[in-house]
PDB file of C-alpha atoms in Angstrom:
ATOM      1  CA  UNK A   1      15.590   3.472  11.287  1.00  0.00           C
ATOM      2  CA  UNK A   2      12.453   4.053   9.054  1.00  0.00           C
ATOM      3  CA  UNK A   3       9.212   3.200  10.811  1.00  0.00           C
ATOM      4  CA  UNK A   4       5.854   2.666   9.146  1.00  0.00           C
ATOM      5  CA  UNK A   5       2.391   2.990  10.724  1.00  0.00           C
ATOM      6  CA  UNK A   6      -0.565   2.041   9.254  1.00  0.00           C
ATOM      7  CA  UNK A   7      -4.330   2.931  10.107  1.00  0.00           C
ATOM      8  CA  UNK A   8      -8.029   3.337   8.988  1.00  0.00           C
ATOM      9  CA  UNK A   9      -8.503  -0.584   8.583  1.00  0.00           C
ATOM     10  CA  UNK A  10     -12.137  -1.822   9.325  1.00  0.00           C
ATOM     11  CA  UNK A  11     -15.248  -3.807   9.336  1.00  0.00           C
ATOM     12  CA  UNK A  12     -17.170  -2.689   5.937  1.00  0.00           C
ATOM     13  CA  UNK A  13     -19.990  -4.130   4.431  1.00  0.00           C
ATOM     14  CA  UNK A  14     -19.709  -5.034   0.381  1.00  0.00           C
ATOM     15  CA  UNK A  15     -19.632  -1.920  -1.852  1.00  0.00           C
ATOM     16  CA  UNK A  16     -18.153  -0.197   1.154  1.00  0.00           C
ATOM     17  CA  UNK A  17     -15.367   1.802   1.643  1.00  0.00           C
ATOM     18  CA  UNK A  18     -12.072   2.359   3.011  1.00  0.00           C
ATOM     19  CA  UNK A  19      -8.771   4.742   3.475  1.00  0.00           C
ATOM     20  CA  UNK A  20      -5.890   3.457   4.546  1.00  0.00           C
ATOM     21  CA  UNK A  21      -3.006   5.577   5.709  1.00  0.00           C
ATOM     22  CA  UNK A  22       0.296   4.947   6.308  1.00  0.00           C
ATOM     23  CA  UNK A  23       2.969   7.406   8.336  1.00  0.00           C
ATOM     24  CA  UNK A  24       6.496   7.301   7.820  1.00  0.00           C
ATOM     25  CA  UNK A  25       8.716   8.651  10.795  1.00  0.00           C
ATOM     26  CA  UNK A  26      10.874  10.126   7.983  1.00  0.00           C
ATOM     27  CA  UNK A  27      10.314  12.188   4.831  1.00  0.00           C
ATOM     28  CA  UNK A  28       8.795   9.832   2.019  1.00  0.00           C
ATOM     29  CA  UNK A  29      10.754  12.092  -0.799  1.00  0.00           C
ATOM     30  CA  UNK A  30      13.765  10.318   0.681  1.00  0.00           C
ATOM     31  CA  UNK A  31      11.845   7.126  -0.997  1.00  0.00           C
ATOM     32  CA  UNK A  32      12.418   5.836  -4.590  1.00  0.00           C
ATOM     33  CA  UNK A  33       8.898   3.993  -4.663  1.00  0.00           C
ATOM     34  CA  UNK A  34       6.181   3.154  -1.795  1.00  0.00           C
ATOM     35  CA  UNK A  35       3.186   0.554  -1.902  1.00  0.00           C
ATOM     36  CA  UNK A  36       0.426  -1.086  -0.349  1.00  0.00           C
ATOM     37  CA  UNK A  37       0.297  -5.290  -0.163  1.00  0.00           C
ATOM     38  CA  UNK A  38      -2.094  -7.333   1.417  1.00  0.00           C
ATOM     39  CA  UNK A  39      -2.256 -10.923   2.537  1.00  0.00           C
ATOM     40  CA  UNK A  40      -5.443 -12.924   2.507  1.00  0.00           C
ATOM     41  CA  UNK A  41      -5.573 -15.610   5.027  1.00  0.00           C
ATOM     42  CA  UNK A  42      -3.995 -18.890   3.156  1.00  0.00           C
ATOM     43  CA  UNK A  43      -2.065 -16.549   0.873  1.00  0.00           C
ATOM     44  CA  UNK A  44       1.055 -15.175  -0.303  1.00  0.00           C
ATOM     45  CA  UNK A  45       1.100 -11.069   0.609  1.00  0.00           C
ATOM     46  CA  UNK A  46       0.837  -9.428  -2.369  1.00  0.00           C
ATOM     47  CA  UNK A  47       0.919  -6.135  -4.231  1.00  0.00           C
ATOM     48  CA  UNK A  48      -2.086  -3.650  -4.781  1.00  0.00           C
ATOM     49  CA  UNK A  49      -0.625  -0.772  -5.709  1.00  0.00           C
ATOM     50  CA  UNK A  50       2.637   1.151  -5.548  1.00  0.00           C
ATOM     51  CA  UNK A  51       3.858   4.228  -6.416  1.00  0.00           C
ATOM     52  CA  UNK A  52       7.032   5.640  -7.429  1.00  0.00           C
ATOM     53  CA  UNK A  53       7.520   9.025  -4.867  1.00  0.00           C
ATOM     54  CA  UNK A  54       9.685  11.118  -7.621  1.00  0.00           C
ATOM     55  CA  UNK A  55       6.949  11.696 -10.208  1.00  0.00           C
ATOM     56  CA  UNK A  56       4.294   9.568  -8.964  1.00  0.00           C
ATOM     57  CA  UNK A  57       3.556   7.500 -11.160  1.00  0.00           C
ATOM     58  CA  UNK A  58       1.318   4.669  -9.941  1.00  0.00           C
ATOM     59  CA  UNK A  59       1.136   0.767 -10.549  1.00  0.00           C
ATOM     60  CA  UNK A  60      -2.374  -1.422  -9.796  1.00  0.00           C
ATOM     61  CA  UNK A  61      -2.816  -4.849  -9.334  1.00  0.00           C
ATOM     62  CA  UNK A  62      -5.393  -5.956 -11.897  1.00  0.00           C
ATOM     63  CA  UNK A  63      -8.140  -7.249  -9.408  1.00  0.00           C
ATOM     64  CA  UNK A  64      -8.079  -3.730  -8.002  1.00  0.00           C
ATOM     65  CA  UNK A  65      -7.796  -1.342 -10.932  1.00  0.00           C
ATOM     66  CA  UNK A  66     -10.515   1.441 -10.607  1.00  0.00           C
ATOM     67  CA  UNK A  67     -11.997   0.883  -7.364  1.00  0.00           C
ATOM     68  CA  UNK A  68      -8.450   1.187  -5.763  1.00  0.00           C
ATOM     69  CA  UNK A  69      -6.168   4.830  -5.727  1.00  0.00           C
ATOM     70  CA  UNK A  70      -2.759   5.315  -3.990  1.00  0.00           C
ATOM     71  CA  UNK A  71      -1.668   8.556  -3.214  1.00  0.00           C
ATOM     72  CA  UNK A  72       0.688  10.092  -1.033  1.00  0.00           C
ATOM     73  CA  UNK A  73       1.250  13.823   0.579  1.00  0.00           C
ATOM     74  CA  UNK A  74       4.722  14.251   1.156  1.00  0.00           C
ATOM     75  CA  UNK A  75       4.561  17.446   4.143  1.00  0.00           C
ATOM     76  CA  UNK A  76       2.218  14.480   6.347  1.00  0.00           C
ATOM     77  CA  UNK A  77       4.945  12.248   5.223  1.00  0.00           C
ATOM     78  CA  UNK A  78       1.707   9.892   4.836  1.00  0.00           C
ATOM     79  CA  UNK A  79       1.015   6.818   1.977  1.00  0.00           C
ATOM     80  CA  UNK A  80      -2.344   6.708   1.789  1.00  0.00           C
ATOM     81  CA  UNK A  81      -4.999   3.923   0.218  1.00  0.00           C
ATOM     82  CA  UNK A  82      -8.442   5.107  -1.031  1.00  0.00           C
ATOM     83  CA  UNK A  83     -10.493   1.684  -1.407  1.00  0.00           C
ATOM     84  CA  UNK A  84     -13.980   1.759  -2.567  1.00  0.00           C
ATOM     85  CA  UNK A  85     -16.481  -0.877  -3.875  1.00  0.00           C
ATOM     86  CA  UNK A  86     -14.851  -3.322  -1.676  1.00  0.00           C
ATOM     87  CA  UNK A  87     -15.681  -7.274  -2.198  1.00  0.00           C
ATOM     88  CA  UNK A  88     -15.551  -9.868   0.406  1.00  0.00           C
ATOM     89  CA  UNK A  89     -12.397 -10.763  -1.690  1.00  0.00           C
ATOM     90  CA  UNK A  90     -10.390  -7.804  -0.133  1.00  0.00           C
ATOM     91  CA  UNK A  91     -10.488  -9.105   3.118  1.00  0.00           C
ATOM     92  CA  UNK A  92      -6.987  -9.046   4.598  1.00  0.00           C
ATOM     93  CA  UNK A  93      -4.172  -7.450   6.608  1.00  0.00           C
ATOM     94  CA  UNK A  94      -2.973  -4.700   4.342  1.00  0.00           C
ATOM     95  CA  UNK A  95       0.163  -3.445   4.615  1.00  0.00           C
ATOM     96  CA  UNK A  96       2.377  -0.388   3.323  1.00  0.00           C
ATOM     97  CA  UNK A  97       6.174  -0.449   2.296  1.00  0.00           C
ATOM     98  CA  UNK A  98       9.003   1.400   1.571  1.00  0.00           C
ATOM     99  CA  UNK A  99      11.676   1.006  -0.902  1.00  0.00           C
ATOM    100  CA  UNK A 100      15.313   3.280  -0.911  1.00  0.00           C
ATOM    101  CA  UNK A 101      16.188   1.793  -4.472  1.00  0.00           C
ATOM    102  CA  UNK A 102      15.668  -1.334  -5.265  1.00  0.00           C
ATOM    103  CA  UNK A 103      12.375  -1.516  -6.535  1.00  0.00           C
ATOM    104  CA  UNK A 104      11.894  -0.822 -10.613  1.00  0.00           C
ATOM    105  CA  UNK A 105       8.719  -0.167 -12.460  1.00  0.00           C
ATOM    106  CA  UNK A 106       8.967  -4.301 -13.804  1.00  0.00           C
ATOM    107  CA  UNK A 107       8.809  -5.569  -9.902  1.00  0.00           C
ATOM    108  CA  UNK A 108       7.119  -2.652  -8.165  1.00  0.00           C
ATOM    109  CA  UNK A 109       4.278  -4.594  -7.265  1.00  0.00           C
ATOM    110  CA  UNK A 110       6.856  -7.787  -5.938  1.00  0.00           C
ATOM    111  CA  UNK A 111       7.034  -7.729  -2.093  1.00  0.00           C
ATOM    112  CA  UNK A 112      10.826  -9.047  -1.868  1.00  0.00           C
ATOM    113  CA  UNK A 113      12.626  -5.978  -3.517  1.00  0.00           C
ATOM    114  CA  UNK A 114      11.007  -3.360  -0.287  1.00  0.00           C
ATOM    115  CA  UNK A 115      13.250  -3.696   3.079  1.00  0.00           C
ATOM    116  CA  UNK A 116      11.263  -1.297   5.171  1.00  0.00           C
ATOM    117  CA  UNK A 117       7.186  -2.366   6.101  1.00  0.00           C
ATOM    118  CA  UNK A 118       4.624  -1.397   8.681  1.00  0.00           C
ATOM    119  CA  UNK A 119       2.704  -3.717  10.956  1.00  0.00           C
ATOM    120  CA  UNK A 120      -0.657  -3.826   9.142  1.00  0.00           C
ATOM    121  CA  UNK A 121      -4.064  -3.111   9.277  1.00  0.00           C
ATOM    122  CA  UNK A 122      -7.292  -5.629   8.449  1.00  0.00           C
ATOM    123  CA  UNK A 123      -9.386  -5.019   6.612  1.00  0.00           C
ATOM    124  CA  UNK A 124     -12.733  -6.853   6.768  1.00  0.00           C
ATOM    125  CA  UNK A 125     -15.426  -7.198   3.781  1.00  0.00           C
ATOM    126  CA  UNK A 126     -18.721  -8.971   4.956  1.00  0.00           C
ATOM    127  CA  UNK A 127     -21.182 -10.275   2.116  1.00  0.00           C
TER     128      UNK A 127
END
């Protein structure tokens, strides 16, 4: 069975940074895409970026588009989460996924179509 770890979450001021990683206890080529969601406390987790392991192409969630970057090294096995300019609006538990091939570039970003997911991290923006 797949297991996900995530780290590097953190107290950061706002315009700070962050960079999440996430290991997988088994080769992430075996993966069709992998992503990063986050749920903000009286919300519905949802996506911030994913990436599709063969070609890696990447998807953004609009509220994160150029301050965000997802990026993964395949030999660490590790998903990884460069965040920067962070707003007291990105304060949550982020967590990393893995799909085996159901996910598809139109719901890549959709948090019902990935069966395998870490534990989480928070992440915490002060103003």
């Amino acid at each position: 069975q797949v297991r996900l770890q995530e780290s590097g979450g953190g107290s950061v001021p706002t315009g700070g940074s962050l960079k999440l990683a996430c290991v997988s206890s088994e080769f992430t080529y075996n993966a069709n895409y992998m992503a990063w969601f986050r749920q903000r406390p009286g919300r519905e987790r949802e996506g911030v970026a994913a990436i599709w392991t063969p070609v890696g192409s990447t998807y953004y969630a609009d509220s994160v588009k150029g301050r965000f970057t997802i990026s993964r090294d395949t030999i660490a096995n590790t998903l990884y989460l460069d965040m920067n300019d962070l707003k007291p609006d990105d304060t949550a538990i982020y967590y990393c996924a893995e799909d085996r091939g159901a996910v598809h570039m139109g719901n890549a970003l959709q948090a019902s179509p990935y069966n395998i997911w870490g534990q989480g991290t928070q992440v915490t923006v002060s103003s």
